[in-house]
Short mmCIF file of C-alpha atoms in Angstrom, two decimals:
data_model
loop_
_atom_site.label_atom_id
_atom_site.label_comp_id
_atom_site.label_asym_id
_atom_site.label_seq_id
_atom_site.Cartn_x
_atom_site.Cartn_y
_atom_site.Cartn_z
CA UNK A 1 104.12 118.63 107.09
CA UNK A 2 105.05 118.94 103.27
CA UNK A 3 104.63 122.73 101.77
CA UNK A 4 104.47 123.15 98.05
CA UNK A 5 105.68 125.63 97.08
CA UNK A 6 104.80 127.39 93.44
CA UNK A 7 107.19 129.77 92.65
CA UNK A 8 106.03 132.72 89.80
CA UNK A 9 107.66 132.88 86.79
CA UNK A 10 107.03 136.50 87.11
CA UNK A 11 109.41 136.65 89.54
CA UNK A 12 112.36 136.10 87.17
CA UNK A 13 110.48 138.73 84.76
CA UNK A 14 111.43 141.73 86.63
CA UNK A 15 113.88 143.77 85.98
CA UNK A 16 116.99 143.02 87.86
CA UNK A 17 117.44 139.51 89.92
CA UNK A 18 117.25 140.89 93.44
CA UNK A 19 113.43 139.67 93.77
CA UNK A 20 114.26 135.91 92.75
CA UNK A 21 117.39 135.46 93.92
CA UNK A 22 116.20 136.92 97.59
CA UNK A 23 113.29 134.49 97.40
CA UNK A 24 115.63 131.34 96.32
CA UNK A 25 117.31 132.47 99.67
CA UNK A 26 115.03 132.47 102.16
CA UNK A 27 113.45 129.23 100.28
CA UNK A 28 116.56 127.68 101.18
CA UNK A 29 116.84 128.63 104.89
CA UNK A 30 113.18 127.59 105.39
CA UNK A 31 113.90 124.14 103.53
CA UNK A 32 116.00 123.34 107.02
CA UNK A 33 113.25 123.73 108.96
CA UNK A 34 110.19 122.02 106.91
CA UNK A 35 109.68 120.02 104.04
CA UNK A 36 109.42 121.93 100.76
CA UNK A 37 108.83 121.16 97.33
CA UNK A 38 109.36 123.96 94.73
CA UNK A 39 106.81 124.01 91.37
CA UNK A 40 108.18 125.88 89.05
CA UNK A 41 106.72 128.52 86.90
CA UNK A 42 106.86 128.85 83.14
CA UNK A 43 108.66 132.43 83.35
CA UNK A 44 110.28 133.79 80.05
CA UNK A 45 109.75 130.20 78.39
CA UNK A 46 105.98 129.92 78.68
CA UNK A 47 105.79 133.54 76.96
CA UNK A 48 107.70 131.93 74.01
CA UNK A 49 105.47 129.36 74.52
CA UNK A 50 102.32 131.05 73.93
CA UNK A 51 103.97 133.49 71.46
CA UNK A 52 104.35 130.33 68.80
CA UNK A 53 100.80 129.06 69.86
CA UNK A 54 99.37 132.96 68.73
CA UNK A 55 101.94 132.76 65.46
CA UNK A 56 101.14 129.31 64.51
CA UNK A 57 98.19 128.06 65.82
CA UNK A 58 99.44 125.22 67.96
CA UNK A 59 97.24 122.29 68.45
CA UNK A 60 95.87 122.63 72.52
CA UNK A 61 98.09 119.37 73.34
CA UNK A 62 101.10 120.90 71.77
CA UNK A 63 101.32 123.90 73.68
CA UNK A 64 100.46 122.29 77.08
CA UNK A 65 102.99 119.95 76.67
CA UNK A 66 105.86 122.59 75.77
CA UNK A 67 104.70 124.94 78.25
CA UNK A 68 104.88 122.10 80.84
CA UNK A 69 108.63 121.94 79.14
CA UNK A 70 108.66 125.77 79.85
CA UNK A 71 108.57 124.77 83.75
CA UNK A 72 111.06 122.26 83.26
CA UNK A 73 113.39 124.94 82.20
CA UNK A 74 112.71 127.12 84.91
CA UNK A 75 112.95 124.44 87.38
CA UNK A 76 116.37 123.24 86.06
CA UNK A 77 116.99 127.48 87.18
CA UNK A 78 115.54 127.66 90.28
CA UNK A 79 118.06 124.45 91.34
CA UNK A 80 120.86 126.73 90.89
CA UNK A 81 119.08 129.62 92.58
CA UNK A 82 118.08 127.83 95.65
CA UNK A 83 120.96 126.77 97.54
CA UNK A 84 121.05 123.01 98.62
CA UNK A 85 118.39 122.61 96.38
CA UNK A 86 117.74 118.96 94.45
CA UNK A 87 116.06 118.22 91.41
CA UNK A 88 113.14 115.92 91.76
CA UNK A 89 110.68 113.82 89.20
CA UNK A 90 108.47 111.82 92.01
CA UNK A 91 106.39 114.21 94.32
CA UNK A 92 106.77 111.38 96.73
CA UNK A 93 111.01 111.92 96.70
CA UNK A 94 110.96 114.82 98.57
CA UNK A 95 114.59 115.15 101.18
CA UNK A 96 114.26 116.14 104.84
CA UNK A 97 116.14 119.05 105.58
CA UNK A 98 116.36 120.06 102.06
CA UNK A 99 114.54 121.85 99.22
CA UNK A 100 113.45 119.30 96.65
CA UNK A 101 112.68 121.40 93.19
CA UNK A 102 109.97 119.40 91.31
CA UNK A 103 110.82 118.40 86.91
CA UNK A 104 107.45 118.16 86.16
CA UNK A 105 107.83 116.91 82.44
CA UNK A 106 108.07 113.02 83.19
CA UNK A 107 105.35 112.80 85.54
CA UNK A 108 102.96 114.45 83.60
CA UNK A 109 103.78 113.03 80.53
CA UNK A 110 102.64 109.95 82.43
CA UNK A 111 100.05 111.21 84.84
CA UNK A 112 98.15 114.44 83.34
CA UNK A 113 94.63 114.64 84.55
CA UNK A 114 94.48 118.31 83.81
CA UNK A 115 92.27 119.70 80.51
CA UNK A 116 94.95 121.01 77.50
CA UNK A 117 94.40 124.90 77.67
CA UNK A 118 95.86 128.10 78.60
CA UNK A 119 93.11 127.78 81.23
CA UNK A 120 95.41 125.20 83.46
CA UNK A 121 99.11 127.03 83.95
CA UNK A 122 101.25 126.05 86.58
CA UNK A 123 98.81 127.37 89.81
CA UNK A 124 96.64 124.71 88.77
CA UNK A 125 99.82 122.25 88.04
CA UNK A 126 101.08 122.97 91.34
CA UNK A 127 97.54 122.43 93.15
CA UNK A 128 97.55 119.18 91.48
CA UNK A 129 100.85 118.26 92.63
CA UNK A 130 99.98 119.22 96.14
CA UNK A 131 97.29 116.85 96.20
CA UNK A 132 99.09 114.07 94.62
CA UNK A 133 101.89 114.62 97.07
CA UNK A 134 99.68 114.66 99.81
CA UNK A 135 100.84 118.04 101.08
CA UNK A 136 99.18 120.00 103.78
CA UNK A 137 99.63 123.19 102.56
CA UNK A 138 100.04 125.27 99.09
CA UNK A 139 102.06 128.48 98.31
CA UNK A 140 101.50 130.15 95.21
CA UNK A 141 104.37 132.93 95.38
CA UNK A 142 103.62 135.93 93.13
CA UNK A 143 105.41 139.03 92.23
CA UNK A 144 101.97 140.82 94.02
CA UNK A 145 101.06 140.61 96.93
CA UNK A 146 97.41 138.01 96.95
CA UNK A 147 94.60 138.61 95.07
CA UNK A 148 92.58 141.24 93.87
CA UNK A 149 89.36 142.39 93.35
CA UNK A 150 90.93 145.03 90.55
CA UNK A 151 93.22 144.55 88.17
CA UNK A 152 95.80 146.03 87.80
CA UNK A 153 96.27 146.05 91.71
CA UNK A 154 95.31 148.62 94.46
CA UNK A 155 95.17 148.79 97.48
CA UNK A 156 95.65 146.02 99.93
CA UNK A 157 95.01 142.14 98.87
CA UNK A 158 91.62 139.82 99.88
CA UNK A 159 92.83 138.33 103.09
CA UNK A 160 90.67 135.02 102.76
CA UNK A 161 87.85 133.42 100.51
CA UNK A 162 86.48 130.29 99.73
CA UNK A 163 87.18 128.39 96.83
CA UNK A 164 83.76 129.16 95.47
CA UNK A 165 84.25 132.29 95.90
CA UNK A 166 87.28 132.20 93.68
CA UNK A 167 85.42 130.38 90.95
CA UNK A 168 82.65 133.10 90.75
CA UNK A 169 85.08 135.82 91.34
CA UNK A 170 87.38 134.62 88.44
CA UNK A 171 90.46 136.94 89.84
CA UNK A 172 93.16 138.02 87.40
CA UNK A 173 96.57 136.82 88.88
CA UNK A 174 95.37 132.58 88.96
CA UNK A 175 94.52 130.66 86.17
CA UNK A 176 90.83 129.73 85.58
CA UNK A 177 90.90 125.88 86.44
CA UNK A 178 92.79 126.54 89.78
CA UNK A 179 89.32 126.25 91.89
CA UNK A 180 88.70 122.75 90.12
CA UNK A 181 92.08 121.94 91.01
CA UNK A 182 91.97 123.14 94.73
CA UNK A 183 88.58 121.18 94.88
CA UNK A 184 90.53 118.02 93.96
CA UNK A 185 93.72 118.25 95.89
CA UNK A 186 92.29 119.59 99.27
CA UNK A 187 95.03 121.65 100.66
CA UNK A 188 95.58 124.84 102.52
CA UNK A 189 96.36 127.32 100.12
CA UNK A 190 98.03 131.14 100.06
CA UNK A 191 98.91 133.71 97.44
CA UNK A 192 101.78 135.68 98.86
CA UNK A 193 104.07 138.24 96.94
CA UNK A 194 107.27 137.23 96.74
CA UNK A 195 109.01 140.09 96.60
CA UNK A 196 108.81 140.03 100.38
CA UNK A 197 110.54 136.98 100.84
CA UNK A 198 109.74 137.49 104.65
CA UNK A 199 106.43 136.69 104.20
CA UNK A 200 106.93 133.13 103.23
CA UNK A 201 109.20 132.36 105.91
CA UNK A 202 106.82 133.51 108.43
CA UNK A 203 103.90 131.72 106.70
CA UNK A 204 105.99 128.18 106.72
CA UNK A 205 106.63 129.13 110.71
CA UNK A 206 103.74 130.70 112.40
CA UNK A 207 101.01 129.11 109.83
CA UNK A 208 99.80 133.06 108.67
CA UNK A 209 100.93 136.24 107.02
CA UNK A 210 99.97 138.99 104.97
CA UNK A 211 98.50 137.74 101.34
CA UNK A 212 95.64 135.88 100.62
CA UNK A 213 94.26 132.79 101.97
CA UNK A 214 92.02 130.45 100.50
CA UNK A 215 90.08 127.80 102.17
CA UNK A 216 87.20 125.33 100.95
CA UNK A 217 84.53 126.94 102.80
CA UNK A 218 83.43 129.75 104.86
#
């Protein structure tokens, strides 16, 4: 089965590179043993990103498109970070036995169904990939743990809910379209911390772990 695989730019926020580099590890050993493609976040370039938008007013088209640049640049990182890996512009390209690390720029300069806002970031980029893909499964890694009901987080995360739920919820931690987009693409999906890189290895091979899952209906 193919596994995206969304990995936070708030990962590569932190202070220090333990958390990242640790994940781009165990991403790496888990790529021998199942099909992964890796959707970057916007990390450190999306913030500049949005920093022009509040400075100069960008038109909504403007800054989607240079914050889907801002992933580009990440990826282009996480290739580097994740040993093995291979950069990718076709969802459909992904290697056996190898981490494939999605460029999204090209494709969705040519195939962008998503709305032009700060509303759609790269959960709901990645959900859409998923479904384009045809992947069976969705991993939005996060430096926390799932989701909350509080923000900032306490305590331990929801363990499951529905995608409805998620919409009426309206969780810090996701972006606002990602229910939309998990209604379109269909796919098992998780929010896992990634500073536990353990959890996404046993996720990818016993099909659970801690975090939280979400599924299209009760």
């Amino acid at each position: 089965m193919l596994t995206v695989v969304k990995v936070g730019g708030g990962l590569a926020r932190e202070a220090g590179d333990g958390a990242l580099r640790a994940l781009c590890t165990r991403i790496a050993e888990a790529g021998t043993r199942h099909r992964l493609l890796v959707v970057p976040g916007g990390a450190h370039f999306a913030d500049t990103v949005r920093e022009h938008d509040r400075r100069f007013g960008l038109r909504p088209r403007t800054a989607h498109r240079m914050a889907i640049l801002a992933m580009e640049q990440f990826g282009w990182a996480l290739t580097d970070l994740i040993p093995g890996a291979a950069r990718c512009a076709d969802p459909g390209s992904v290697r056996e036995g190898a981490v494939s690390v999605l460029l999204p720029a090209a494709l969705l300069a040519e195939l962008d169904p998503l709305p032009e806002s700060w509303g759609v970031t790269s959960d709901s980029i990645a959900a859409w990939v998923a479904g384009t893909a045809g992947a069976e499964r969705l991993v939005l890694v996060k430096p926390v743990a799932g989701l909350y009901r509080t923000w900032p987080p306490a305590g331990e995360p929801i363990a499951r809910l529905t995608v409805d739920e998620l919409a009426a919820l309206r969780l810090a931690g996701v972006d606002e379209h990602l229910p939309a987009a998990l209604r379109g693409a269909g796919v098992e999906t998780w929010v896992i911390g990634g500073r536990e890189p353990a959890r996404l290895a046993e996720l990818l091979d016993e099909g659970r772990t801690a975090g939280t899952q979400v599924t299209a209906t009760a």
